[in-house]
mmCIF file of C-alpha atoms and ligand atoms in Angstrom:
data_model
loop_
_atom_site.group_PDB
_atom_site.id
_atom_site.type_symbol
_atom_site.label_atom_id
_atom_site.label_comp_id
_atom_site.label_asym_id
_atom_site.label_seq_id
_atom_site.Cartn_x
_atom_site.Cartn_y
_atom_site.Cartn_z
ATOM 1 C CA MET A 217 -38.734 10.958 -10.222
ATOM 2 C CA ASN A 218 -34.951 10.852 -9.783
ATOM 3 C CA MET A 219 -33.584 9.944 -13.221
ATOM 4 C CA LYS A 220 -29.929 9.011 -13.003
ATOM 5 C CA LYS A 221 -27.753 9.406 -16.028
ATOM 6 C CA ASN A 222 -26.561 6.226 -17.751
ATOM 7 C CA ILE A 223 -22.824 5.739 -17.523
ATOM 8 C CA ASN A 224 -20.681 3.165 -19.341
ATOM 9 C CA LEU A 225 -17.805 2.033 -17.181
ATOM 10 C CA LEU A 226 -14.844 -0.010 -18.330
ATOM 11 C CA TYR A 227 -13.428 -2.421 -15.741
ATOM 12 C CA TYR A 228 -9.796 -3.340 -16.301
ATOM 13 C CA TRP A 229 -8.307 -5.981 -14.057
ATOM 14 C CA ASP A 230 -9.037 -9.638 -13.269
ATOM 15 C CA ALA A 231 -11.965 -11.723 -14.555
ATOM 16 C CA GLU A 232 -13.165 -12.617 -11.069
ATOM 17 C CA GLY A 233 -13.179 -8.961 -9.995
ATOM 18 C CA TYR A 234 -15.111 -8.081 -13.135
ATOM 19 C CA LYS A 235 -17.950 -10.378 -12.047
ATOM 20 C CA SER A 236 -18.109 -9.022 -8.503
ATOM 21 C CA TRP A 237 -18.015 -5.377 -9.637
ATOM 22 C CA GLN A 238 -20.738 -6.020 -12.234
ATOM 23 C CA LYS A 239 -22.889 -7.542 -9.501
ATOM 24 C CA ILE A 240 -22.412 -4.753 -6.996
ATOM 25 C CA PHE A 241 -22.955 -1.993 -9.583
ATOM 26 C CA SER A 242 -26.180 -3.698 -10.700
ATOM 27 C CA GLU A 243 -27.398 -3.663 -7.079
ATOM 28 C CA LYS A 244 -26.216 -0.202 -6.052
ATOM 29 C CA ALA A 245 -26.229 1.859 -9.250
ATOM 30 C CA PRO A 246 -27.932 -0.018 -12.104
ATOM 31 C CA GLU A 247 -27.614 3.032 -14.352
ATOM 32 C CA ILE A 248 -23.845 2.374 -14.460
ATOM 33 C CA LYS A 249 -23.181 -0.459 -16.911
ATOM 34 C CA VAL A 250 -19.908 -2.308 -16.430
ATOM 35 C CA PHE A 251 -17.957 -3.634 -19.413
ATOM 36 C CA ASN A 252 -14.564 -5.184 -19.930
ATOM 37 C CA LYS A 253 -12.134 -4.700 -22.798
ATOM 38 C CA ASP A 254 -13.591 -7.641 -24.734
ATOM 39 C CA ASN A 255 -17.260 -6.711 -24.670
ATOM 40 C CA CYS A 256 -17.295 -2.897 -24.769
ATOM 41 C CA ILE A 257 -17.716 -0.464 -27.642
ATOM 42 C CA GLU A 258 -14.607 1.637 -27.109
ATOM 43 C CA ASP A 259 -16.145 4.983 -28.105
ATOM 44 C CA ASP A 260 -19.061 4.496 -25.691
ATOM 45 C CA ILE A 261 -16.915 4.236 -22.544
ATOM 46 C CA ASP A 262 -17.273 7.226 -20.180
ATOM 47 C CA VAL A 263 -15.230 6.158 -17.162
ATOM 48 C CA ALA A 264 -12.595 3.511 -16.438
ATOM 49 C CA LEU A 265 -12.096 1.608 -13.170
ATOM 50 C CA VAL A 266 -8.621 0.146 -13.412
ATOM 51 C CA TRP A 267 -5.616 -1.540 -11.886
ATOM 52 C CA LEU A 268 -2.292 -1.717 -13.778
ATOM 53 C CA PRO A 269 -3.516 -0.817 -17.270
ATOM 54 C CA PRO A 270 -0.682 -1.181 -19.803
ATOM 55 C CA GLU A 271 0.871 1.871 -21.432
ATOM 56 C CA GLY A 272 -1.215 3.094 -24.398
ATOM 57 C CA PHE A 273 -4.280 0.997 -23.526
ATOM 58 C CA LEU A 274 -6.556 3.805 -22.261
ATOM 59 C CA LYS A 275 -5.802 5.963 -25.307
ATOM 60 C CA LYS A 276 -8.147 3.725 -27.327
ATOM 61 C CA PHE A 277 -11.186 5.039 -25.441
ATOM 62 C CA GLN A 278 -11.700 8.337 -27.261
ATOM 63 C CA ASN A 279 -14.581 9.556 -25.075
ATOM 64 C CA LEU A 280 -13.123 8.567 -21.717
ATOM 65 C CA LYS A 281 -13.634 11.363 -19.167
ATOM 66 C CA GLY A 282 -11.737 10.072 -16.166
ATOM 67 C CA VAL A 283 -10.018 7.148 -14.500
ATOM 68 C CA ILE A 284 -10.767 5.640 -11.099
ATOM 69 C CA ASN A 285 -7.986 3.629 -9.475
ATOM 70 C CA LEU A 286 -8.981 0.285 -7.955
ATOM 71 C CA GLY A 287 -6.543 0.866 -5.113
ATOM 72 C CA GLN A 288 -4.968 3.620 -3.051
ATOM 73 C CA GLY A 289 -1.528 3.957 -4.661
ATOM 74 C CA VAL A 290 -1.556 5.626 -8.082
ATOM 75 C CA ASP A 291 2.123 5.412 -9.071
ATOM 76 C CA HIS A 292 1.306 2.872 -11.812
ATOM 77 C CA LEU A 293 -1.129 5.338 -13.421
ATOM 78 C CA LEU A 294 1.399 8.152 -13.457
ATOM 79 C CA LYS A 295 3.920 6.340 -15.621
ATOM 80 C CA PRO A 296 4.257 8.048 -19.020
ATOM 81 C CA GLY A 297 1.564 7.100 -21.530
ATOM 82 C CA VAL A 298 -0.692 5.225 -19.109
ATOM 83 C CA VAL A 299 -3.465 7.794 -18.464
ATOM 84 C CA PRO A 300 -3.927 10.445 -21.178
ATOM 85 C CA ASP A 301 -2.691 13.799 -19.849
ATOM 86 C CA LYS A 302 -5.912 15.734 -19.377
ATOM 87 C CA LEU A 303 -7.970 13.037 -17.673
ATOM 88 C CA PRO A 304 -8.638 13.262 -13.939
ATOM 89 C CA ILE A 305 -7.443 10.325 -11.831
ATOM 90 C CA ILE A 306 -9.312 9.428 -8.659
ATOM 91 C CA ARG A 307 -7.842 7.168 -6.002
ATOM 92 C CA LEU A 308 -9.648 5.125 -3.378
ATOM 93 C CA VAL A 309 -9.450 6.249 0.210
ATOM 94 C CA ASP A 310 -11.293 3.554 2.097
ATOM 95 C CA GLU A 311 -11.275 3.219 5.859
ATOM 96 C CA ASP A 312 -11.614 -0.528 5.490
ATOM 97 C CA MET A 313 -8.289 -0.658 3.652
ATOM 98 C CA SER A 314 -6.680 1.381 6.430
ATOM 99 C CA LYS A 315 -8.055 -1.093 8.965
ATOM 100 C CA GLN A 316 -6.733 -4.047 6.985
ATOM 101 C CA MET A 317 -3.351 -2.341 6.813
ATOM 102 C CA ALA A 318 -3.353 -1.679 10.563
ATOM 103 C CA GLY A 319 -4.007 -5.397 11.095
ATOM 104 C CA TRP A 320 -1.284 -6.494 8.696
ATOM 105 C CA VAL A 321 1.334 -4.099 10.073
ATOM 106 C CA SER A 322 0.437 -5.026 13.673
ATOM 107 C CA LEU A 323 0.849 -8.697 12.790
ATOM 108 C CA GLN A 324 4.401 -8.141 11.563
ATOM 109 C CA ILE A 325 5.285 -5.898 14.521
ATOM 110 C CA LEU A 326 3.881 -8.336 17.078
ATOM 111 C CA ARG A 327 5.916 -11.110 15.450
ATOM 112 C CA GLU A 328 8.993 -9.132 16.450
ATOM 113 C CA THR A 329 7.925 -7.715 19.787
ATOM 114 C CA CYS A 330 6.518 -11.064 21.036
ATOM 115 C CA PHE A 331 9.516 -12.962 19.553
ATOM 116 C CA LEU A 332 7.155 -15.210 17.597
ATOM 117 C CA ASN A 333 9.847 -16.398 15.189
ATOM 118 C CA ASP A 334 11.946 -17.655 18.126
ATOM 119 C CA TYR A 335 9.012 -19.339 19.828
ATOM 120 C CA LEU A 336 8.052 -21.116 16.592
ATOM 121 C CA GLU A 337 11.609 -22.466 16.435
ATOM 122 C CA GLN A 338 11.467 -23.503 20.101
ATOM 123 C CA GLN A 339 8.216 -25.376 19.555
ATOM 124 C CA LYS A 340 9.892 -27.502 16.878
ATOM 125 C CA ASN A 341 12.272 -28.729 19.598
ATOM 126 C CA LYS A 342 9.710 -28.760 22.453
ATOM 127 C CA ILE A 343 11.611 -26.044 24.303
ATOM 128 C CA TRP A 344 9.739 -24.234 27.111
ATOM 129 C CA LYS A 345 11.782 -21.118 27.796
ATOM 130 C CA THR A 346 11.320 -17.346 27.835
ATOM 131 C CA VAL A 347 13.281 -15.965 24.899
ATOM 132 C CA ASN A 348 13.293 -12.319 25.906
ATOM 133 C CA PHE A 349 11.032 -9.661 27.347
ATOM 134 C CA ILE A 350 11.102 -6.082 26.124
ATOM 135 C CA PRO A 351 8.208 -3.967 27.415
ATOM 136 C CA GLY A 352 6.077 -2.089 24.869
ATOM 137 C CA ASN A 353 7.439 1.354 25.716
ATOM 138 C CA ASN A 354 10.982 0.162 24.945
ATOM 139 C CA TRP A 355 10.003 -0.337 21.311
ATOM 140 C CA THR A 356 10.068 2.657 18.997
ATOM 141 C CA ILE A 357 8.141 2.206 15.784
ATOM 142 C CA GLY A 358 8.813 4.673 12.963
ATOM 143 C CA ILE A 359 6.235 5.040 10.226
ATOM 144 C CA LEU A 360 7.197 6.570 6.891
ATOM 145 C CA GLY A 361 3.988 8.050 5.475
ATOM 146 C CA ILE A 362 1.327 9.230 7.903
ATOM 147 C CA GLY A 363 -1.460 10.209 5.507
ATOM 148 C CA ALA A 364 -4.875 8.522 5.424
ATOM 149 C CA ILE A 365 -3.512 4.992 5.914
ATOM 150 C CA GLY A 366 -0.348 5.691 7.885
ATOM 151 C CA SER A 367 -2.061 7.864 10.483
ATOM 152 C CA HIS A 368 -4.686 5.169 11.075
ATOM 153 C CA VAL A 369 -1.957 2.549 11.465
ATOM 154 C CA ALA A 370 0.019 4.845 13.785
ATOM 155 C CA LYS A 371 -2.969 5.486 16.038
ATOM 156 C CA SER A 372 -3.887 1.814 16.226
ATOM 157 C CA LEU A 373 -0.324 0.882 17.228
ATOM 158 C CA THR A 374 -0.436 3.208 20.241
ATOM 159 C CA ASN A 375 -2.758 0.617 21.841
ATOM 160 C CA PHE A 376 0.179 -1.751 22.267
ATOM 161 C CA GLY A 377 2.123 0.794 24.295
ATOM 162 C CA TYR A 378 4.897 1.338 21.742
ATOM 163 C CA LYS A 379 6.485 4.735 21.165
ATOM 164 C CA ILE A 380 5.246 5.839 17.757
ATOM 165 C CA LYS A 381 7.047 8.230 15.447
ATOM 166 C CA GLY A 382 5.795 9.257 12.036
ATOM 167 C CA TRP A 383 7.448 10.966 9.079
ATOM 168 C CA SER A 384 5.757 12.724 6.172
ATOM 169 C CA LYS A 385 6.621 15.231 3.466
ATOM 170 C CA ASN A 386 4.612 17.976 5.176
ATOM 171 C CA LYS A 387 4.513 18.239 8.948
ATOM 172 C CA LYS A 388 1.492 16.530 10.549
ATOM 173 C CA ASN A 389 0.016 16.749 13.983
ATOM 174 C CA ILE A 390 -1.344 13.425 15.259
ATOM 175 C CA GLN A 391 -2.182 12.737 18.880
ATOM 176 C CA SER A 392 0.290 10.356 20.592
ATOM 177 C CA VAL A 393 2.531 10.282 17.519
ATOM 178 C CA GLU A 394 5.811 12.191 17.429
ATOM 179 C CA CYS A 395 5.716 13.751 13.969
ATOM 180 C CA TYR A 396 8.718 14.520 11.747
ATOM 181 C CA SER A 397 9.123 15.917 8.242
ATOM 182 C CA GLY A 398 11.917 16.770 5.819
ATOM 183 C CA LYS A 399 15.223 15.002 5.195
ATOM 184 C CA GLU A 400 17.072 16.092 8.333
ATOM 185 C CA GLU A 401 14.223 15.114 10.591
ATOM 186 C CA LEU A 402 13.993 11.763 8.822
ATOM 187 C CA HIS A 403 17.574 11.046 9.755
ATOM 188 C CA LYS A 404 16.920 12.118 13.340
ATOM 189 C CA MET A 405 13.848 9.883 13.581
ATOM 190 C CA LEU A 406 15.609 6.826 12.172
ATOM 191 C CA GLU A 407 18.257 6.871 14.892
ATOM 192 C CA ASP A 408 15.637 5.822 17.463
ATOM 193 C CA CYS A 409 13.517 3.281 15.564
ATOM 194 C CA ASN A 410 13.698 -0.440 16.325
ATOM 195 C CA ILE A 411 11.101 -1.112 13.665
ATOM 196 C CA LEU A 412 10.612 0.956 10.528
ATOM 197 C CA VAL A 413 7.342 0.697 8.593
ATOM 198 C CA CYS A 414 6.964 2.157 5.094
ATOM 199 C CA LEU A 415 3.490 3.208 3.940
ATOM 200 C CA LEU A 416 4.494 6.097 1.671
ATOM 201 C CA PRO A 417 3.186 6.811 -1.805
ATOM 202 C CA LEU A 418 5.856 6.094 -4.422
ATOM 203 C CA THR A 419 7.070 9.310 -6.068
ATOM 204 C CA GLY A 420 10.369 10.567 -7.465
ATOM 205 C CA GLU A 421 11.172 11.832 -3.958
ATOM 206 C CA THR A 422 10.415 8.610 -2.098
ATOM 207 C CA LYS A 423 11.964 6.104 -4.519
ATOM 208 C CA HIS A 424 14.656 4.065 -2.714
ATOM 209 C CA ILE A 425 14.095 5.998 0.512
ATOM 210 C CA ILE A 426 15.089 2.762 2.248
ATOM 211 C CA CYS A 427 18.693 2.369 1.139
ATOM 212 C CA LYS A 428 22.130 1.834 2.640
ATOM 213 C CA GLU A 429 22.275 5.422 3.933
ATOM 214 C CA THR A 430 18.951 5.320 5.769
ATOM 215 C CA LEU A 431 19.295 1.709 6.909
ATOM 216 C CA SER A 432 22.660 2.493 8.503
ATOM 217 C CA LEU A 433 21.020 5.194 10.633
ATOM 218 C CA LEU A 434 18.707 2.648 12.263
ATOM 219 C CA PRO A 435 20.016 1.015 15.451
ATOM 220 C CA LYS A 436 21.716 -2.351 14.832
ATOM 221 C CA GLY A 437 19.161 -5.179 14.938
ATOM 222 C CA SER A 438 16.234 -3.124 13.610
ATOM 223 C CA THR A 439 13.478 -4.563 11.477
ATOM 224 C CA ILE A 440 11.930 -3.270 8.241
ATOM 225 C CA ILE A 441 8.294 -3.601 7.221
ATOM 226 C CA ASN A 442 7.299 -2.452 3.727
ATOM 227 C CA ALA A 443 3.709 -2.272 2.557
ATOM 228 C CA GLY A 444 4.171 0.900 0.458
ATOM 229 C CA ARG A 445 5.674 0.004 -2.902
ATOM 230 C CA GLY A 446 8.619 -2.148 -3.891
ATOM 231 C CA GLY A 447 10.318 0.943 -5.337
ATOM 232 C CA HIS A 448 10.734 2.404 -1.838
ATOM 233 C CA VAL A 449 13.377 -0.158 -1.016
ATOM 234 C CA ASN A 450 16.737 -0.570 -2.682
ATOM 235 C CA GLU A 451 16.589 -4.360 -2.509
ATOM 236 C CA THR A 452 20.323 -4.878 -3.034
ATOM 237 C CA ASP A 453 21.121 -2.498 -0.155
ATOM 238 C CA LEU A 454 18.546 -4.176 2.091
ATOM 239 C CA LEU A 455 20.004 -7.633 1.431
ATOM 240 C CA GLU A 456 23.496 -6.359 2.105
ATOM 241 C CA MET A 457 22.437 -4.749 5.400
ATOM 242 C CA ILE A 458 20.614 -7.929 6.491
ATOM 243 C CA ASN A 459 23.562 -10.134 5.565
ATOM 244 C CA LYS A 460 25.899 -7.831 7.521
ATOM 245 C CA GLY A 461 23.653 -8.293 10.575
ATOM 246 C CA HIS A 462 22.649 -4.629 10.779
ATOM 247 C CA ILE A 463 18.996 -5.340 9.904
ATOM 248 C CA LYS A 464 17.402 -8.242 11.758
ATOM 249 C CA ASN A 465 14.339 -9.057 9.669
ATOM 250 C CA ALA A 466 12.373 -7.673 6.728
ATOM 251 C CA TYR A 467 8.640 -8.204 6.300
ATOM 252 C CA LEU A 468 7.784 -7.271 2.733
ATOM 253 C CA ASP A 469 4.435 -7.136 0.944
ATOM 254 C CA VAL A 470 5.648 -5.248 -2.133
ATOM 255 C CA PHE A 471 8.648 -5.659 -4.436
ATOM 256 C CA GLU A 472 10.444 -3.879 -7.246
ATOM 257 C CA THR A 473 9.226 -6.631 -9.598
ATOM 258 C CA GLU A 474 5.885 -8.303 -8.921
ATOM 259 C CA PRO A 475 5.241 -11.187 -8.849
ATOM 260 C CA LEU A 476 8.580 -11.639 -7.090
ATOM 261 C CA PRO A 477 10.771 -13.512 -9.629
ATOM 262 C CA GLU A 478 11.353 -17.186 -8.776
ATOM 263 C CA ASP A 479 15.115 -16.742 -8.620
ATOM 264 C CA HIS A 480 14.991 -13.734 -6.244
ATOM 265 C CA SER A 481 17.056 -14.351 -3.119
ATOM 266 C CA PHE A 482 14.298 -12.961 -0.859
ATOM 267 C CA TRP A 483 12.283 -16.175 -1.343
ATOM 268 C CA GLU A 484 14.685 -18.369 0.606
ATOM 269 C CA HIS A 485 16.308 -15.846 2.920
ATOM 270 C CA LYS A 486 15.772 -16.802 6.556
ATOM 271 C CA SER A 487 15.338 -13.169 7.613
ATOM 272 C CA VAL A 488 12.973 -12.067 4.850
ATOM 273 C CA TYR A 489 9.247 -12.713 5.033
ATOM 274 C CA VAL A 490 7.545 -12.486 1.637
ATOM 275 C CA TRP A 491 3.870 -11.576 1.208
ATOM 276 C CA PRO A 492 2.276 -11.392 -2.269
ATOM 277 C CA HIS A 493 0.977 -7.778 -2.135
ATOM 278 C CA VAL A 494 -2.056 -8.539 0.034
ATOM 279 C CA SER A 495 -1.756 -6.231 3.035
ATOM 280 C CA ALA A 496 -4.824 -4.088 2.111
ATOM 281 C CA GLN A 497 -7.191 -5.301 -0.558
ATOM 282 C CA THR A 498 -10.013 -3.441 -2.254
ATOM 283 C CA ASN A 499 -13.354 -4.230 -0.667
ATOM 284 C CA THR A 500 -16.214 -3.879 -3.168
ATOM 285 C CA LEU A 501 -18.802 -3.340 -0.438
ATOM 286 C CA THR A 502 -17.035 -0.524 1.392
ATOM 287 C CA SER A 503 -15.701 1.251 -1.704
ATOM 288 C CA ILE A 504 -18.670 1.087 -4.089
ATOM 289 C CA ASP A 505 -20.301 4.320 -2.883
ATOM 290 C CA GLN A 506 -17.204 6.443 -3.481
ATOM 291 C CA ILE A 507 -16.650 4.813 -6.880
ATOM 292 C CA VAL A 508 -20.244 5.496 -7.947
ATOM 293 C CA ASN A 509 -19.913 9.072 -6.742
ATOM 294 C CA ALA A 510 -16.611 9.490 -8.591
ATOM 295 C CA ALA A 511 -18.123 8.105 -11.817
ATOM 296 C CA ARG A 512 -21.020 10.563 -11.522
ATOM 297 C CA CYS A 513 -18.738 13.528 -10.762
ATOM 298 C CA ILE A 514 -16.491 12.669 -13.706
ATOM 299 C CA THR A 515 -19.362 12.418 -16.180
ATOM 300 C CA ASP A 516 -20.930 15.632 -14.813
ATOM 301 C CA GLY A 517 -17.631 17.491 -15.230
ATOM 302 C CA LEU A 518 -17.214 17.972 -11.462
ATOM 303 C CA GLU A 519 -14.119 17.360 -9.365
ATOM 304 C CA ALA A 520 -14.539 14.084 -7.468
ATOM 305 C CA PRO A 521 -13.187 13.630 -3.921
ATOM 306 C CA ASN A 522 -9.651 12.186 -3.832
ATOM 307 C CA GLN A 523 -8.722 13.402 -7.282
ATOM 308 C CA ILE A 524 -4.970 13.164 -7.402
ATOM 309 C CA ASN A 525 -2.583 15.985 -8.093
ATOM 310 C CA ARG A 526 -0.363 14.680 -10.872
ATOM 311 C CA SER A 527 2.535 16.950 -10.035
ATOM 312 C CA ASN A 528 2.640 15.735 -6.402
ATOM 313 C CA GLY A 529 2.367 12.140 -7.534
ATOM 314 C CA TYR A 530 -0.480 11.268 -5.149
HETATM 315 C C1 GLV B 800 -2.545 -1.435 -3.115
HETATM 316 O O1 GLV B 800 -1.406 -1.666 -3.328
HETATM 317 C C2 GLV B 800 -3.153 -0.158 -3.252
HETATM 318 O O2 GLV B 800 -2.490 0.767 -3.746
HETATM 319 O O3 GLV B 800 -4.314 -0.004 -2.861
#
């Protein structure tokens, strides 16, 4: 008989998510009991499955052996005092999230390359007229961050015939994608991109990578798409470069402060498209197996797949 060890897991995020995770754990791994902060015995918790836990919160769970992130980006867990120093942190790497991201990024790119914004305006005035036609291979799309998600997005965009360039910290080799790395090569890549997509992890090195200096290197009339983290973009610089006419449009899913404050000028700017951090959402069905495996590895003292390296920041 295969006796699986009982594990007590703390879920920390929204009430609705708590119910769906409890249900899926009970179906897939009934030996893992799911609690929330209000119904658990703190000392009995082995593993935590979390999104945005406040500083100091996880310290209360004296017997916690590891933390599983409910998403792919772990920057929020690496802030001082959020996850006690010695605990392993595991991030999700789910193909379904990469597919969602490819869909979301393609949607924003196609809006530009098919001139959707102009055609929507024309429809309001019943105008039947070709706005412009720029063939696919005249568009160069630059992707900052070509790891698990970015490389999937890059490959899927090749189907539209665009020229795809990708930049990462360490040089990558991806079929049909011109790969760049390092600061100098970043500058070289930017000079050719009509559309720049950011899918990087947020670290000390990538904070404000999209700023006046880098935006000025893009050709006039370029568009920015950010689905990495708000901290990648210097929002003041971006607004200035849009208002000057150097940047045409910005499609943003993430912001320095979330939810985006009501008085933020992005809300009403005609060239900024605001999305409420929804470009790739955690899918319980496709991620449960790796979460169960991570919980088992953590409680068995083994290294789980996708354990992050705290000094790299991802
Ligand atoms: C979402 O933002 C994630 O990091 O998965």
